[in-house]
Tab-separated table of C-alpha atoms in Angstrom:
chain	number	residue	atom	x	y	z
Z	1	MET	CA	-7.071	48.738	10.288
Z	2	THR	CA	-5.524	47.277	13.330
Z	3	ILE	CA	-8.118	44.109	12.582
Z	4	LEU	CA	-7.856	44.313	9.161
Z	5	ARG	CA	-3.528	44.009	9.643
Z	6	VAL	CA	-3.434	41.124	11.707
Z	7	LEU	CA	-5.910	39.392	9.931
Z	8	LEU	CA	-3.172	40.422	6.847
Z	9	ALA	CA	-0.734	38.619	9.261
Z	10	LEU	CA	-2.333	35.523	9.827
Z	11	VAL	CA	-3.306	34.860	6.316
Z	12	LEU	CA	-0.175	35.468	5.243
Z	13	ALA	CA	1.615	33.132	8.460
Z	14	PHE	CA	-0.613	30.780	6.845
Z	15	GLY	CA	0.291	31.102	3.355
Z	16	ILE	CA	3.280	30.512	3.981
Z	17	THR	CA	3.315	27.763	6.665
Z	18	ALA	CA	0.804	25.559	4.195
Z	19	CYS	CA	4.131	26.412	0.961
Z	20	GLY	CA	6.469	24.996	3.977
Z	21	GLN	CA	4.606	21.526	4.127
Z	22	LYS	CA	5.124	18.948	2.315
Z	23	GLY	CA	2.074	17.011	1.674
Z	24	LYS	CA	1.517	12.985	0.864
Z	25	PHE	CA	0.560	12.950	-2.957
Z	26	ARG	CA	4.236	12.941	-4.933
Z	27	SER	CA	4.387	13.210	-8.433
Z	28	TYR	CA	5.914	10.979	-10.531
Z	29	ASP	CA	7.453	10.649	-14.175
Z	30	GLY	CA	10.058	8.076	-14.783
Z	31	PRO	CA	9.570	4.738	-16.183
Z	32	SER	CA	5.988	2.915	-15.429
Z	33	VAL	CA	5.319	0.802	-13.330
Z	34	THR	CA	4.498	-2.047	-15.306
Z	35	SER	CA	4.163	-5.177	-12.511
Z	36	ILE	CA	4.481	-5.474	-9.154
Z	37	GLN	CA	6.400	-8.200	-6.597
Z	38	VAL	CA	5.862	-9.356	-3.051
Z	39	HIS	CA	8.454	-11.828	-2.645
Z	40	LYS	CA	7.202	-13.264	1.242
Z	41	ALA	CA	9.716	-14.820	3.077
Z	42	ALA	CA	12.075	-12.341	1.757
Z	43	ARG	CA	9.687	-9.671	3.128
Z	44	LYS	CA	11.181	-7.532	0.206
Z	45	MET	CA	8.397	-6.034	-2.414
Z	46	TYR	CA	10.009	-4.392	-6.097
Z	47	LEU	CA	7.679	-1.656	-8.727
Z	48	LEU	CA	8.855	-3.181	-11.698
Z	49	HIS	CA	9.094	-1.323	-15.031
Z	50	ASN	CA	9.813	-4.691	-17.197
Z	51	SER	CA	12.065	-6.465	-15.916
Z	52	GLU	CA	14.727	-4.058	-14.440
Z	53	VAL	CA	13.744	-3.258	-10.934
Z	54	LEU	CA	12.780	0.108	-9.785
Z	55	GLU	CA	12.229	0.932	-5.571
Z	56	GLU	CA	13.030	-2.094	-3.645
Z	57	TYR	CA	11.349	-2.110	0.054
Z	58	ASP	CA	10.996	-3.878	3.126
Z	59	VAL	CA	7.905	-5.403	3.785
Z	60	ALA	CA	5.706	-6.491	6.766
Z	61	LEU	CA	3.420	-8.663	5.909
Z	62	GLY	CA	0.074	-10.549	7.015
Z	63	PHE	CA	0.180	-11.817	11.248
Z	64	THR	CA	0.849	-15.128	10.306
Z	65	PRO	CA	2.229	-14.997	6.940
Z	66	VAL	CA	2.874	-18.513	6.250
Z	67	GLY	CA	0.642	-20.220	3.538
Z	68	HIS	CA	-2.204	-18.427	1.256
Z	69	LYS	CA	-4.897	-16.361	2.701
Z	70	GLN	CA	-7.576	-18.659	2.424
Z	71	PHE	CA	-10.505	-16.966	4.812
Z	72	GLU	CA	-11.373	-13.671	6.248
Z	73	GLY	CA	-9.154	-13.721	9.920
Z	74	ASP	CA	-6.171	-15.874	8.860
Z	75	GLY	CA	-4.144	-13.357	8.991
Z	76	LYS	CA	-2.491	-14.642	6.698
Z	77	THR	CA	-1.584	-12.340	2.953
Z	78	PRO	CA	-2.598	-14.275	-0.007
Z	79	GLU	CA	-0.319	-15.491	-2.160
Z	80	GLY	CA	-0.823	-14.876	-6.415
Z	81	THR	CA	-1.685	-13.102	-9.028
Z	82	TYR	CA	-3.334	-10.276	-8.301
Z	83	PHE	CA	-3.923	-6.688	-9.751
Z	84	ILE	CA	-3.863	-3.360	-8.544
Z	85	ASN	CA	-7.354	-1.802	-8.194
Z	86	ARG	CA	-8.125	1.325	-6.163
Z	87	HIS	CA	-5.984	4.274	-4.470
Z	88	ASN	CA	-7.546	4.919	-2.060
Z	89	PRO	CA	-5.830	8.464	-0.149
Z	90	ASN	CA	-8.257	8.802	2.775
Z	91	SER	CA	-6.825	4.766	4.148
Z	92	ARG	CA	-5.830	4.953	8.149
Z	93	TYR	CA	-2.709	3.559	6.587
Z	94	HIS	CA	-1.765	6.922	5.135
Z	95	LEU	CA	-1.900	6.557	1.582
Z	96	SER	CA	-3.535	3.018	-0.104
Z	97	LEU	CA	-3.132	0.723	-2.770
Z	98	GLY	CA	-6.250	-1.797	-2.932
Z	99	ILE	CA	-5.027	-5.533	-4.309
Z	100	SER	CA	-7.366	-6.864	-6.352
Z	101	TYR	CA	-8.305	-10.233	-3.817
Z	102	PRO	CA	-10.423	-12.228	-3.519
Z	103	ASN	CA	-10.387	-13.492	-7.179
Z	104	ARG	CA	-12.394	-16.107	-8.479
Z	105	GLU	CA	-10.382	-18.828	-7.240
Z	106	ASP	CA	-9.923	-17.568	-3.438
Z	107	LYS	CA	-14.001	-17.170	-3.003
Z	108	ALA	CA	-14.896	-20.891	-5.000
Z	109	PHE	CA	-12.278	-22.334	-2.340
Z	110	ALA	CA	-14.002	-20.407	0.641
Z	111	GLU	CA	-17.613	-21.102	-0.274
Z	112	ALA	CA	-17.480	-24.717	-0.932
Z	113	GLN	CA	-15.122	-24.736	2.892
Z	114	GLY	CA	-18.097	-23.122	4.099
Z	115	LYS	CA	-16.624	-19.527	4.593
Z	116	SER	CA	-16.069	-15.967	3.814
Z	117	PRO	CA	-12.168	-15.125	2.004
Z	118	GLY	CA	-12.308	-11.677	3.251
Z	119	GLY	CA	-10.615	-9.405	1.368
Z	120	ASP	CA	-9.652	-5.397	1.583
Z	121	ILE	CA	-5.847	-6.508	1.443
Z	122	MET	CA	-3.726	-3.407	0.437
Z	123	ILE	CA	-0.170	-2.321	0.523
Z	124	HIS	CA	-0.284	0.761	2.156
Z	125	GLY	CA	1.501	3.127	4.688
Z	126	ARG	CA	1.999	2.288	8.852
Z	127	SER	CA	0.412	5.729	9.915
Z	128	ASP	CA	-0.158	5.377	13.552
Z	129	TYR	CA	1.589	1.953	13.844
Z	130	LYS	CA	4.740	1.762	16.384
Z	131	GLY	CA	6.296	-1.270	15.937
Z	132	ARG	CA	10.016	-1.896	13.863
Z	133	ASN	CA	8.879	-1.989	9.657
Z	134	LYS	CA	9.902	-5.834	10.157
Z	135	GLY	CA	7.843	-8.387	11.552
Z	136	ASP	CA	4.727	-9.241	10.736
Z	137	TRP	CA	1.323	-7.144	12.123
Z	138	THR	CA	-1.057	-6.932	9.756
Z	139	ALA	CA	-4.569	-8.609	8.863
Z	140	GLY	CA	-3.206	-9.286	5.250
Z	141	CYS	CA	-2.147	-6.493	3.756
Z	142	ILE	CA	1.416	-5.665	2.884
Z	143	ALA	CA	3.356	-2.642	4.432
Z	144	VAL	CA	6.162	-0.335	4.686
Z	145	THR	CA	7.051	2.752	5.585
Z	146	ASP	CA	4.871	5.936	5.180
Z	147	LYS	CA	7.441	8.019	2.973
Z	148	GLU	CA	7.614	5.114	0.818
Z	149	MET	CA	4.218	3.956	0.302
Z	150	GLU	CA	4.531	8.412	-1.019
Z	151	VAL	CA	6.243	6.842	-3.177
Z	152	VAL	CA	4.577	4.094	-4.666
Z	153	TYR	CA	1.207	5.543	-4.304
Z	154	SER	CA	2.436	8.055	-6.706
Z	155	MET	CA	3.974	5.408	-8.985
Z	156	VAL	CA	1.870	2.671	-9.592
Z	157	ARG	CA	-1.088	3.011	-11.048
Z	158	ARG	CA	-5.082	1.229	-11.706
Z	159	ARG	CA	-5.195	-2.001	-13.375
Z	160	THR	CA	-0.901	-2.785	-12.527
Z	161	PRO	CA	-0.221	-6.301	-12.033
Z	162	VAL	CA	0.378	-8.064	-8.398
Z	163	TYR	CA	2.682	-10.734	-8.025
Z	164	ILE	CA	2.554	-12.024	-4.384
Z	165	LEU	CA	5.097	-15.019	-4.392
Z	166	PRO	CA	5.887	-17.050	-1.537
């Protein structure tokens, strides 16, 4: 009987703890995000519904932020029109949304130079990165805080256009 009480107490404690925790997955039922704009020079990202700004974020970019990403390892964030091509709930950086870089033109340019264009460009959180979110530290991705990424992740759907501007 004592073992049963201990087990019941443990199950109850774990159940209460689980109910009290807020996970990283949020729900969103507002206006759809019809596009994302990233303004590299201003270090800003906007989630838009048509022309209405739904959310605005400060972002960190690639550690070499000026110019368009051309090759793997150049530390640049791409510029141009892309789209969200995947959601990654198991990201190394909390949560992430895949950006469709490299596109056909990016691949052709890099190939003509005998190099790889790179890839795996994401909008992601920070997780274990301990620096300020201002300042550029990614390998070419667009980073926001983990809490902000939870909101972005819940709002943005696959195929959403991403306009990355200089």
